[in-house]
Short mmCIF file of C-alpha atoms in Angstrom, two decimals:
data_model
loop_
_atom_site.label_atom_id
_atom_site.label_comp_id
_atom_site.label_asym_id
_atom_site.label_seq_id
_atom_site.Cartn_x
_atom_site.Cartn_y
_atom_site.Cartn_z
CA MET A 1 -26.01 31.00 -4.29
CA ASP A 2 -24.01 32.83 -2.36
CA LYS A 3 -24.86 31.64 0.87
CA LEU A 4 -24.09 28.32 -0.36
CA THR A 5 -20.92 29.40 -1.79
CA ARG A 6 -19.13 31.07 1.28
CA ILE A 7 -19.89 28.48 3.47
CA ALA A 8 -18.76 25.99 0.96
CA TRP A 9 -15.12 28.54 0.59
CA ARG A 10 -16.15 28.73 3.93
CA GLU A 11 -15.65 24.86 4.95
CA TYR A 12 -12.74 24.96 3.03
CA TYR A 13 -10.29 28.12 3.31
CA ALA A 14 -10.11 27.27 7.43
CA THR A 15 -9.62 23.07 6.50
CA VAL A 16 -6.27 24.04 3.81
CA ARG A 17 -5.43 26.07 6.86
CA THR A 18 -4.50 23.74 9.73
CA LYS A 19 -1.37 22.27 10.08
CA ALA A 20 -2.74 18.55 10.12
CA PHE A 21 -3.77 19.82 6.51
CA ILE A 22 -0.44 20.82 5.39
CA LEU A 23 1.17 17.88 7.50
CA SER A 24 -1.59 15.39 4.91
CA VAL A 25 -0.80 18.00 1.91
CA VAL A 26 3.37 17.28 2.38
CA LEU A 27 4.07 14.21 5.00
CA LEU A 28 2.78 11.60 2.25
CA PRO A 29 4.37 12.64 -1.00
CA ALA A 30 8.06 13.41 1.40
CA ILE A 31 7.75 10.22 2.99
CA VAL A 32 7.28 8.35 -0.41
CA VAL A 33 10.26 10.90 -1.82
CA ALA A 34 12.04 10.50 0.70
CA GLY A 35 12.08 5.94 0.68
CA VAL A 36 12.74 6.00 -3.01
CA TYR A 37 15.25 8.05 -2.37
CA GLY A 38 16.13 6.78 1.16
CA THR A 39 16.28 3.14 0.43
CA GLN A 40 18.48 4.16 -2.97
CA TYR A 41 20.88 5.12 -0.90
CA ALA A 42 20.63 2.78 1.77
CA GLU A 43 21.94 0.09 -0.62
CA LYS A 44 24.61 2.27 -2.13
CA LEU A 45 25.66 3.06 1.21
CA ALA A 46 25.20 -0.14 2.30
CA SER A 47 26.95 -1.83 -0.94
CA SER A 48 29.66 0.75 -0.31
CA GLU A 49 30.98 0.04 3.11
CA LYS A 50 32.85 -1.55 4.23
CA VAL A 51 32.51 -4.15 7.02
CA PRO A 52 34.85 -6.41 9.15
CA ASP A 53 35.35 -9.25 7.73
CA ARG A 54 33.65 -12.31 9.00
CA THR A 55 35.24 -15.94 9.99
CA LEU A 56 32.50 -18.88 9.24
CA ALA A 57 33.31 -22.24 10.16
CA VAL A 58 32.78 -25.16 8.20
CA VAL A 59 32.32 -28.48 9.15
CA ASP A 60 32.14 -30.54 6.70
CA HIS A 61 30.42 -34.72 6.73
CA THR A 62 29.97 -34.81 3.16
CA GLY A 63 34.41 -34.38 2.70
CA ARG A 64 33.02 -32.61 -1.06
CA LEU A 65 31.49 -29.58 -0.25
CA TYR A 66 33.90 -27.38 1.61
CA GLU A 67 36.51 -26.72 -1.59
CA PRO A 68 33.72 -25.78 -3.93
CA LEU A 69 32.14 -22.79 -0.68
CA ALA A 70 35.65 -21.47 -0.28
CA ALA A 71 35.82 -21.64 -4.36
CA ILE A 72 32.01 -19.92 -4.02
CA VAL A 73 32.83 -17.68 -1.32
CA ASP A 74 36.52 -16.54 -2.85
CA ALA A 75 34.65 -15.13 -6.15
CA TRP A 76 32.24 -13.39 -3.61
CA ASN A 77 35.25 -10.93 -1.76
CA GLN A 78 37.20 -10.17 -5.00
CA ASN A 79 33.41 -9.08 -5.64
CA LYS A 80 32.40 -7.52 -2.13
CA PRO A 81 35.80 -6.38 -0.76
CA ASN A 82 34.27 -4.41 1.60
CA GLN A 83 32.19 -7.28 2.96
CA ARG A 84 34.47 -10.09 3.35
CA PHE A 85 33.92 -13.63 4.34
CA LEU A 86 37.07 -16.17 5.37
CA LEU A 87 36.21 -20.00 5.81
CA GLU A 88 37.31 -21.61 8.02
CA GLN A 89 37.69 -25.76 8.13
CA VAL A 90 37.03 -28.20 11.47
CA PRO A 91 37.92 -31.45 11.14
CA ALA A 92 34.25 -33.18 11.51
CA GLU A 93 35.49 -36.31 14.07
CA PRO A 94 35.63 -34.79 17.20
CA ASP A 95 32.20 -33.71 17.09
CA ASP A 96 32.46 -29.58 19.73
CA THR A 97 29.92 -28.45 18.49
CA ALA A 98 29.42 -26.72 22.13
CA ALA A 99 32.93 -25.13 22.20
CA LEU A 100 31.72 -23.85 17.92
CA ARG A 101 28.70 -22.42 19.50
CA GLN A 102 30.99 -20.81 21.87
CA ARG A 103 33.45 -19.77 19.62
CA VAL A 104 30.36 -17.64 18.05
CA ASN A 105 29.44 -16.50 21.22
CA GLN A 106 33.34 -14.47 22.32
CA GLY A 107 32.66 -13.30 19.32
CA GLU A 108 35.96 -16.08 18.14
CA ILE A 109 34.00 -15.98 14.94
CA TYR A 110 30.85 -15.00 12.93
CA ALA A 111 29.30 -18.37 13.08
CA TYR A 112 29.40 -21.73 12.13
CA ILE A 113 27.80 -24.18 10.02
CA ILE A 114 27.38 -27.90 9.99
CA LEU A 115 26.77 -29.39 6.74
CA PRO A 116 25.59 -32.89 7.12
CA ALA A 117 26.58 -36.36 5.37
CA ASP A 118 23.18 -35.91 3.55
CA VAL A 119 22.86 -32.43 2.37
CA ILE A 120 23.91 -32.76 -1.04
CA ALA A 121 20.90 -35.43 -1.35
CA GLY A 122 18.51 -33.39 0.03
CA GLU A 123 17.82 -35.33 2.68
CA GLY A 124 20.26 -33.16 5.67
CA GLN A 125 20.08 -29.66 7.23
CA VAL A 126 22.00 -27.56 7.43
CA GLU A 127 22.55 -25.57 10.37
CA ILE A 128 23.73 -21.91 10.67
CA ALA A 129 24.53 -20.14 14.43
CA ARG A 130 25.59 -16.87 14.94
CA ARG A 131 25.05 -13.73 16.91
CA ASP A 132 23.30 -11.38 14.40
CA LYS A 133 20.57 -11.30 12.52
CA GLN A 134 21.36 -9.84 9.60
CA LEU A 135 19.22 -10.71 7.06
CA ASP A 136 21.28 -9.88 4.27
CA ALA A 137 24.78 -12.09 5.65
CA GLY A 138 21.63 -15.07 6.25
CA ARG A 139 20.82 -15.01 2.43
CA ARG A 140 24.24 -14.63 1.15
CA MET A 141 25.34 -17.74 3.01
CA GLU A 142 22.48 -19.92 2.04
CA THR A 143 22.87 -18.33 -1.21
CA PHE A 144 27.02 -20.10 -0.86
CA ILE A 145 25.39 -23.15 0.73
CA ASN A 146 23.06 -23.82 -2.19
CA GLY A 147 25.90 -23.06 -4.79
CA ALA A 148 28.63 -25.41 -3.75
CA VAL A 149 25.66 -28.35 -3.36
CA SER A 150 24.55 -27.70 -6.60
CA MET A 151 27.94 -27.99 -7.97
CA VAL A 152 28.67 -31.14 -6.55
CA ARG A 153 25.53 -32.29 -8.10
CA PHE A 154 25.92 -31.69 -11.53
CA GLN A 155 29.76 -33.01 -10.94
CA ASP A 156 27.23 -36.22 -10.23
CA LEU A 157 25.87 -35.80 -12.70
CA GLU A 158 28.31 -34.60 -14.90
CA ILE A 159 26.68 -31.92 -16.35
CA ASP A 160 29.68 -28.24 -16.61
CA PRO A 161 28.09 -25.64 -14.10
CA VAL A 162 28.55 -22.68 -16.33
CA LYS A 163 26.93 -24.80 -18.95
CA VAL A 164 24.09 -25.22 -17.13
CA ALA A 165 24.62 -21.13 -16.04
CA ALA A 166 24.37 -19.87 -18.81
CA ALA A 167 21.44 -22.00 -20.41
CA ARG A 168 19.78 -20.14 -16.96
CA ARG A 169 20.57 -16.61 -17.85
CA GLU A 170 17.17 -15.05 -18.25
CA VAL A 171 16.57 -12.48 -21.14
CA THR A 172 14.90 -9.54 -21.15
CA ILE A 173 11.21 -9.03 -21.36
CA LEU A 174 10.47 -5.85 -22.96
CA GLU A 175 6.44 -5.16 -22.86
CA VAL A 176 5.48 -3.16 -25.66
CA ASP A 177 2.09 -0.87 -26.39
CA PRO A 178 0.48 -1.90 -28.64
CA ALA A 179 -0.96 2.37 -29.40
CA THR A 180 2.43 3.27 -29.50
CA ALA A 181 4.69 1.03 -30.16
CA GLN A 182 6.56 1.66 -27.26
CA ALA A 183 8.80 -0.54 -25.30
CA ARG A 184 9.70 -0.84 -21.97
CA LYS A 185 11.17 -3.35 -19.06
CA SER A 186 8.87 -5.16 -17.96
CA ASN A 187 8.07 -3.94 -13.79
CA ILE A 188 5.67 -6.27 -12.61
CA VAL A 189 6.49 -5.47 -8.44
CA ALA A 190 5.89 -1.75 -9.60
CA ARG A 191 2.13 -2.28 -12.38
CA LEU A 192 0.49 -4.59 -8.71
CA LEU A 193 2.20 -1.90 -6.47
CA THR A 194 0.72 1.34 -8.74
CA PRO A 195 -3.09 0.70 -8.87
CA PHE A 196 -2.59 0.11 -5.11
CA ALA A 197 -0.77 3.41 -4.85
CA PHE A 198 -4.24 4.73 -6.92
CA MET A 199 -6.52 2.37 -4.44
CA PHE A 200 -5.01 4.12 -1.49
CA LEU A 201 -5.50 7.81 -2.79
CA LEU A 202 -8.96 7.79 -3.54
CA PHE A 203 -9.12 6.16 0.64
CA MET A 204 -7.63 9.20 2.18
CA GLY A 205 -8.95 11.53 0.61
CA THR A 206 -12.56 10.06 0.76
CA PHE A 207 -13.15 8.35 3.64
CA GLY A 208 -10.45 11.17 5.44
CA ILE A 209 -11.40 13.27 4.53
CA SER A 210 -15.25 12.75 4.61
CA GLN A 211 -13.92 11.80 8.14
CA GLY A 212 -13.60 15.63 9.03
CA LEU A 213 -16.70 16.42 8.28
CA LEU A 214 -18.46 13.76 10.50
CA THR A 215 -15.96 15.63 13.27
CA SER A 216 -17.26 19.22 13.02
CA LEU A 217 -20.22 18.86 12.12
CA ILE A 218 -20.85 17.16 15.81
CA GLU A 219 -18.66 19.58 17.19
CA GLU A 220 -21.07 22.36 16.07
CA LYS A 221 -24.27 21.12 17.20
CA SER A 222 -22.43 20.13 20.76
CA ASN A 223 -20.45 24.01 21.31
CA ARG A 224 -24.68 25.13 19.88
CA VAL A 225 -22.55 27.12 17.17
CA ILE A 226 -24.54 25.00 14.39
CA GLU A 227 -28.34 26.77 16.13
CA VAL A 228 -26.25 30.62 14.98
CA LEU A 229 -25.47 29.30 12.28
CA LEU A 230 -28.73 28.17 10.84
CA SER A 231 -30.48 31.93 11.70
CA ALA A 232 -28.71 32.59 9.23
CA VAL A 233 -28.91 29.83 6.22
CA SER A 234 -31.12 26.87 5.85
CA PRO A 235 -30.09 23.41 6.62
CA MET A 236 -30.05 22.36 3.42
CA GLN A 237 -27.79 25.03 3.05
CA LEU A 238 -25.90 24.31 5.53
CA MET A 239 -25.07 21.20 4.70
CA VAL A 240 -24.98 21.23 0.51
CA GLY A 241 -22.30 24.17 1.78
CA LYS A 242 -20.33 21.73 4.33
CA ILE A 243 -20.05 18.62 1.79
CA LEU A 244 -18.44 20.53 -1.13
CA GLY A 245 -16.30 23.12 0.90
CA ASN A 246 -14.86 19.12 2.19
CA ALA A 247 -14.59 17.58 -1.47
CA ALA A 248 -12.28 20.73 -2.13
CA VAL A 249 -9.96 19.92 -0.45
CA GLY A 250 -10.11 16.00 -0.18
CA ALA A 251 -10.15 16.88 -4.51
CA THR A 252 -6.86 19.45 -4.00
CA LEU A 253 -4.88 16.48 -1.88
CA LEU A 254 -5.86 14.07 -4.51
CA ILE A 255 -4.26 16.79 -7.68
CA VAL A 256 -0.65 17.45 -4.71
CA TRP A 257 -0.27 13.36 -4.45
CA GLY A 258 -1.03 12.75 -8.22
CA SER A 259 1.32 15.42 -9.73
CA VAL A 260 4.00 13.64 -7.70
CA GLY A 261 2.96 11.01 -8.45
CA TYR A 262 2.44 11.85 -11.31
CA TYR A 263 6.64 13.50 -11.10
CA GLY A 264 7.43 10.09 -9.62
CA ALA A 265 6.20 8.24 -12.67
CA GLN A 266 8.83 10.56 -14.88
CA ARG A 267 11.55 10.48 -13.28
CA PHE A 268 12.36 6.93 -13.10
CA HIS A 269 11.12 6.71 -17.19
CA VAL A 270 7.33 4.60 -16.13
CA PRO A 271 5.13 6.67 -17.13
CA GLU A 272 2.94 4.45 -18.14
CA LEU A 273 1.92 3.81 -14.35
CA VAL A 274 0.79 6.93 -13.82
CA GLY A 275 -0.79 8.40 -16.84
CA THR A 276 -3.44 11.56 -17.34
CA GLN A 277 -5.96 8.35 -18.24
CA GLN A 278 -5.79 7.72 -14.46
CA LEU A 279 -5.74 10.84 -13.33
CA VAL A 280 -8.41 11.79 -14.10
CA LEU A 281 -10.49 8.99 -13.74
CA ALA A 282 -9.68 8.79 -10.07
CA LEU A 283 -11.10 12.38 -10.52
CA MET A 284 -14.15 11.18 -12.35
CA TYR A 285 -14.83 8.97 -9.03
CA PHE A 286 -14.24 10.62 -6.60
CA LEU A 287 -16.41 12.99 -6.76
CA PRO A 288 -19.50 10.68 -6.54
CA GLY A 289 -17.77 8.45 -4.66
CA PHE A 290 -17.15 11.86 -1.54
CA LEU A 291 -20.75 13.73 -2.27
CA PHE A 292 -21.76 9.91 -1.26
CA MET A 293 -20.26 8.89 1.87
CA ALA A 294 -20.23 13.33 2.94
CA ALA A 295 -24.16 12.68 2.36
CA LEU A 296 -23.90 9.93 4.43
CA LEU A 297 -21.75 11.08 7.19
CA ALA A 298 -23.81 14.75 6.99
CA GLY A 299 -26.98 12.51 8.22
CA VAL A 300 -25.54 10.71 10.72
CA GLY A 301 -23.09 13.51 12.18
CA SER A 302 -26.62 15.87 12.90
CA MET A 303 -28.39 12.33 14.31
CA CYS A 304 -25.60 12.44 16.51
CA ASN A 305 -24.50 14.07 20.05
CA GLU A 306 -21.08 12.47 20.87
CA LEU A 307 -18.20 11.21 18.49
CA LYS A 308 -18.41 7.59 19.46
CA ASP A 309 -22.22 7.81 18.89
CA ALA A 310 -21.67 8.40 14.68
CA GLN A 311 -18.58 5.53 14.77
CA GLY A 312 -21.47 2.87 15.79
CA MET A 313 -23.67 3.71 13.34
CA MET A 314 -20.79 4.64 11.13
CA PHE A 315 -19.10 1.41 12.18
CA PRO A 316 -20.95 -1.67 9.68
CA VAL A 317 -20.02 1.12 6.24
CA SER A 318 -16.60 1.40 7.76
CA ILE A 319 -16.45 -2.67 7.17
CA ILE A 320 -17.28 -2.16 4.02
CA THR A 321 -14.82 -0.25 3.22
CA ILE A 322 -12.10 -1.69 4.03
CA ILE A 323 -13.09 -4.66 1.86
CA PRO A 324 -10.52 -3.21 -1.91
CA MET A 325 -8.23 -2.96 0.67
CA ILE A 326 -8.15 -6.65 2.18
CA PHE A 327 -8.68 -8.06 -1.31
CA TRP A 328 -6.25 -5.62 -3.23
CA PHE A 329 -3.75 -8.18 -4.43
CA TYR A 330 -6.56 -9.94 -6.43
CA LEU A 331 -8.54 -7.63 -8.13
CA ALA A 332 -5.37 -6.35 -8.86
CA GLN A 333 -4.17 -9.83 -10.49
CA TYR A 334 -7.41 -10.19 -11.95
CA PRO A 335 -9.15 -6.96 -12.59
CA GLN A 336 -11.32 -8.85 -15.08
CA SER A 337 -13.17 -11.61 -12.53
CA ALA A 338 -17.05 -11.66 -11.87
CA VAL A 339 -15.95 -11.39 -8.41
CA SER A 340 -14.28 -7.63 -9.16
CA ILE A 341 -16.62 -7.20 -11.39
CA ALA A 342 -19.56 -7.16 -9.05
CA LEU A 343 -17.68 -5.72 -6.25
CA SER A 344 -17.51 -3.12 -8.81
CA TYR A 345 -21.50 -1.73 -8.59
CA VAL A 346 -21.98 -1.63 -4.46
CA PRO A 347 -22.12 1.84 -4.31
CA PRO A 348 -19.83 3.12 -0.73
CA ILE A 349 -16.93 1.08 -3.01
CA THR A 350 -17.34 1.22 -6.35
CA PRO A 351 -15.10 4.18 -7.10
CA LEU A 352 -11.75 2.32 -4.27
CA VAL A 353 -12.52 -1.33 -6.68
CA MET A 354 -12.71 0.72 -9.92
CA ILE A 355 -9.82 2.57 -9.76
CA LEU A 356 -7.64 -0.20 -8.61
CA ARG A 357 -9.33 -2.30 -11.53
CA ILE A 358 -8.65 1.12 -14.30
CA CYS A 359 -4.88 0.67 -12.80
CA ALA A 360 -4.46 -2.77 -13.21
CA ASP A 361 -6.13 -3.36 -16.96
CA PRO A 362 -6.42 0.14 -18.62
CA ASP A 363 -8.44 -1.75 -20.77
CA THR A 364 -11.09 -2.54 -18.42
CA PRO A 365 -14.66 -1.79 -20.54
CA LEU A 366 -15.84 1.13 -21.46
CA TRP A 367 -19.80 -0.02 -20.41
CA GLN A 368 -18.32 -0.50 -17.11
CA ILE A 369 -16.75 2.41 -16.41
CA VAL A 370 -19.84 4.29 -17.68
CA THR A 371 -22.76 2.31 -15.09
CA THR A 372 -20.88 2.69 -12.78
CA LEU A 373 -20.53 6.29 -12.84
CA ALA A 374 -24.18 6.18 -13.50
CA LEU A 375 -25.01 4.46 -10.97
CA LEU A 376 -22.53 6.20 -8.54
CA TRP A 377 -24.38 9.48 -9.63
CA VAL A 378 -28.16 8.32 -8.82
CA CYS A 379 -26.68 6.29 -5.88
CA VAL A 380 -25.61 10.67 -4.92
CA LEU A 381 -29.05 11.31 -5.39
CA GLY A 382 -31.24 8.84 -3.30
CA MET A 383 -28.04 9.81 -0.71
CA PHE A 384 -28.67 13.25 -0.37
CA TRP A 385 -32.61 13.37 -1.15
CA ALA A 386 -32.31 11.36 2.25
CA ALA A 387 -29.89 12.72 3.87
CA ALA A 388 -31.85 15.99 3.89
CA LYS A 389 -34.46 14.89 5.33
CA VAL A 390 -32.44 13.32 8.89
CA PHE A 391 -30.20 16.29 8.32
CA ARG A 392 -32.88 18.38 8.82
CA LEU A 393 -34.03 16.96 11.62
CA GLY A 394 -31.07 15.85 13.64
CA VAL A 395 -29.45 18.68 13.33
CA LEU A 396 -30.91 21.00 16.59
CA MET A 397 -31.79 17.17 18.42
CA TYR A 398 -30.11 16.71 21.42
CA GLY A 399 -30.15 13.91 23.33
CA LYS A 400 -30.29 10.16 23.43
CA ALA A 401 -28.84 9.20 19.84
CA PRO A 402 -31.45 7.55 17.82
CA THR A 403 -30.83 4.54 16.35
CA LEU A 404 -30.74 3.43 12.76
CA PRO A 405 -34.44 1.95 12.59
CA GLU A 406 -34.96 5.17 14.12
CA ILE A 407 -33.77 7.17 11.09
CA ILE A 408 -34.84 5.35 8.44
CA ARG A 409 -38.17 5.49 9.78
CA ALA A 410 -38.07 9.15 9.78
CA VAL A 411 -36.80 9.51 6.95
CA ARG A 412 -39.40 7.75 5.72
CA MET A 413 -42.19 9.99 7.66
CA SER A 414 -40.77 13.32 6.56
#
């Protein structure tokens, strides 16, 4: 037991001291924090920044849209004096689009807008020409035009646009927690992204760290370092020690990243998105999920002399592991569907699918959590049994890498 502990500690200590690990611990939270605060600061800066007046040349073939368009633009300019748009009415006849295009290219005007005669009926297509591709300005011009067209349509129907705007005013929806009776504003985007964030963290902690185990094992084998290690410990002690050490590395990453996420949820007053239940279950699924993948990779790594051989063997498993990444949106929206439940019982991806479902639906049945965890631990025991046999046979083998059928045959014979 003392040797096993020393191997695990050596693997953990050697990994957490590397620059790559330190960067991975610090960089992801830093990127998230910088992204959140940076986006807020950029939006605030953009809204207050002084932008040169942008002149829009308008060709109104309807003869009815220029005035409501000017009224909407004036209201915008009063609200946003640093980001003004100026309108210039251009006669519809004669049609001189080439001259307008030249004025845009020379920077004399920001853009020109051509409103066809049948645009109010919804049949014509509005033409906008400008040199830059700034998204906010483009969306703003579209909003101006749609607002003007709506005003004219309301007038034709003898409907007061002010009353329509009042009738279409959105209501504030509060989501009430039935357990605590606490009410908060609904945030659909956050509720969709939180399950993905948990799944991504579990993916990085499980597959990212276990890949490091595979790489280090192949390097030690190719450098003959493993022969020295096996003179002091048994193959089983070496394999289990390496797996436990790397599991501790993954758990460290998960705890640090989860703590940052928990702090962020508290900071932005959405504690229900990242709660203690999710963090505890993430660790509960991480441990067997990591042990399963680590044992698989340890067995594969012991039989290979080069990383490319191991990657070739692991390709089918890699394809399976990205299934939750591809279908995360469906799984987050329909966590209790038959497909979601079925994928929860596929061992390589069980932790990813279950943590996604639990974060999307906190009322995931307890029996599904218990049975999937039990399935994972049974698969871990089976994988350790097979990996131990493969590791003992292959750790000192050199030469051509065996094929998957050869590995299976060796396990059965042993």
